[in-house]
Coordinates of C-alpha atoms in Angstrom, one line a residue:
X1 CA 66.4 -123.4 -131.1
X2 CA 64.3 -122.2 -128.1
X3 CA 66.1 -122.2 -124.5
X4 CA 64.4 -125.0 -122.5
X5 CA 61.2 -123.9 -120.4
X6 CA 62.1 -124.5 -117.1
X7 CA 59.5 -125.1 -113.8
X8 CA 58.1 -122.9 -112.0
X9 CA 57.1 -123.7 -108.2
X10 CA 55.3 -120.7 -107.9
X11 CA 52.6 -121.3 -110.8
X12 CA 49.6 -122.9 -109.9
X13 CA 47.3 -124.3 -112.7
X14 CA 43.4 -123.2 -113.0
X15 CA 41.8 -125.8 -111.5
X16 CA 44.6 -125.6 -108.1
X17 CA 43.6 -121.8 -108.5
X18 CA 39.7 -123.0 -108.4
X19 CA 40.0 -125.5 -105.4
X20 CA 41.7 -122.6 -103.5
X21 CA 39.1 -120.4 -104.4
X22 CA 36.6 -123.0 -103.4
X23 CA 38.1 -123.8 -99.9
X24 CA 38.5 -119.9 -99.1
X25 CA 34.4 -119.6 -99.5
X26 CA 33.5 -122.7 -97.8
X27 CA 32.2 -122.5 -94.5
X28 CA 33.5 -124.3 -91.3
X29 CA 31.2 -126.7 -91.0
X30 CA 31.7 -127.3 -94.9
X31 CA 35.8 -127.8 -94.4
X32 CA 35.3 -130.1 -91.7
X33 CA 33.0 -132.5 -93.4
X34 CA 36.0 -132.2 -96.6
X35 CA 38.7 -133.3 -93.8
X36 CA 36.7 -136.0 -92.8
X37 CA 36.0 -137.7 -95.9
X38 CA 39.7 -137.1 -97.0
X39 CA 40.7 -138.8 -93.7
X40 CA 38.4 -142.2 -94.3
X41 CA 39.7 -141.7 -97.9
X42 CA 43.2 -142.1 -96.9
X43 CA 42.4 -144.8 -93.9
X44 CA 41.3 -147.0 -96.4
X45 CA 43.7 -146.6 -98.8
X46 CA 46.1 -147.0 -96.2
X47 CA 44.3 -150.4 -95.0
X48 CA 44.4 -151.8 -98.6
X49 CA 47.6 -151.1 -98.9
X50 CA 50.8 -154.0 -99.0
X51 CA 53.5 -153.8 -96.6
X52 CA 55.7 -152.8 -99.5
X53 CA 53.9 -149.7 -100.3
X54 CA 53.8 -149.0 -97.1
X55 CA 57.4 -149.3 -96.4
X56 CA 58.2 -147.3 -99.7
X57 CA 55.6 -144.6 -98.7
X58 CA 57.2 -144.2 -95.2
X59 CA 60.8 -143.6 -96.8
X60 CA 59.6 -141.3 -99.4
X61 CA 58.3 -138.4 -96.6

């Protein structure tokens, strides 16, 4: 019987690989505009969110 695979940290699939290449080639003005819709798509999230989720969201980090 095979040994178990185990994890490894260190691999990145092909699509993480593709977002990284993506984000090395974008220009500044390009990354900011990424940031900023990332940040109104986590402010709403955040906003819809219950107090519990919240709570268990804050513990987790």
């Amino acid at each position: 019987m095979p040994c178990k695979r185990k994890s490894n940290l260190a691999r990145s699939s092909c699509i993480a690989r593709a977002m990284k290449v993506t984000r090395k080639l974008e220009s500044y003005v390009q990354a900011e505009a990424r940031k900023r819709d990332q940040a109104e798509r986590q402010a709403e999230f955040r906003a819809t969110e219950t107090p519990e989720h919240s709570q268990a969201r804050r513990t987790k980090d």
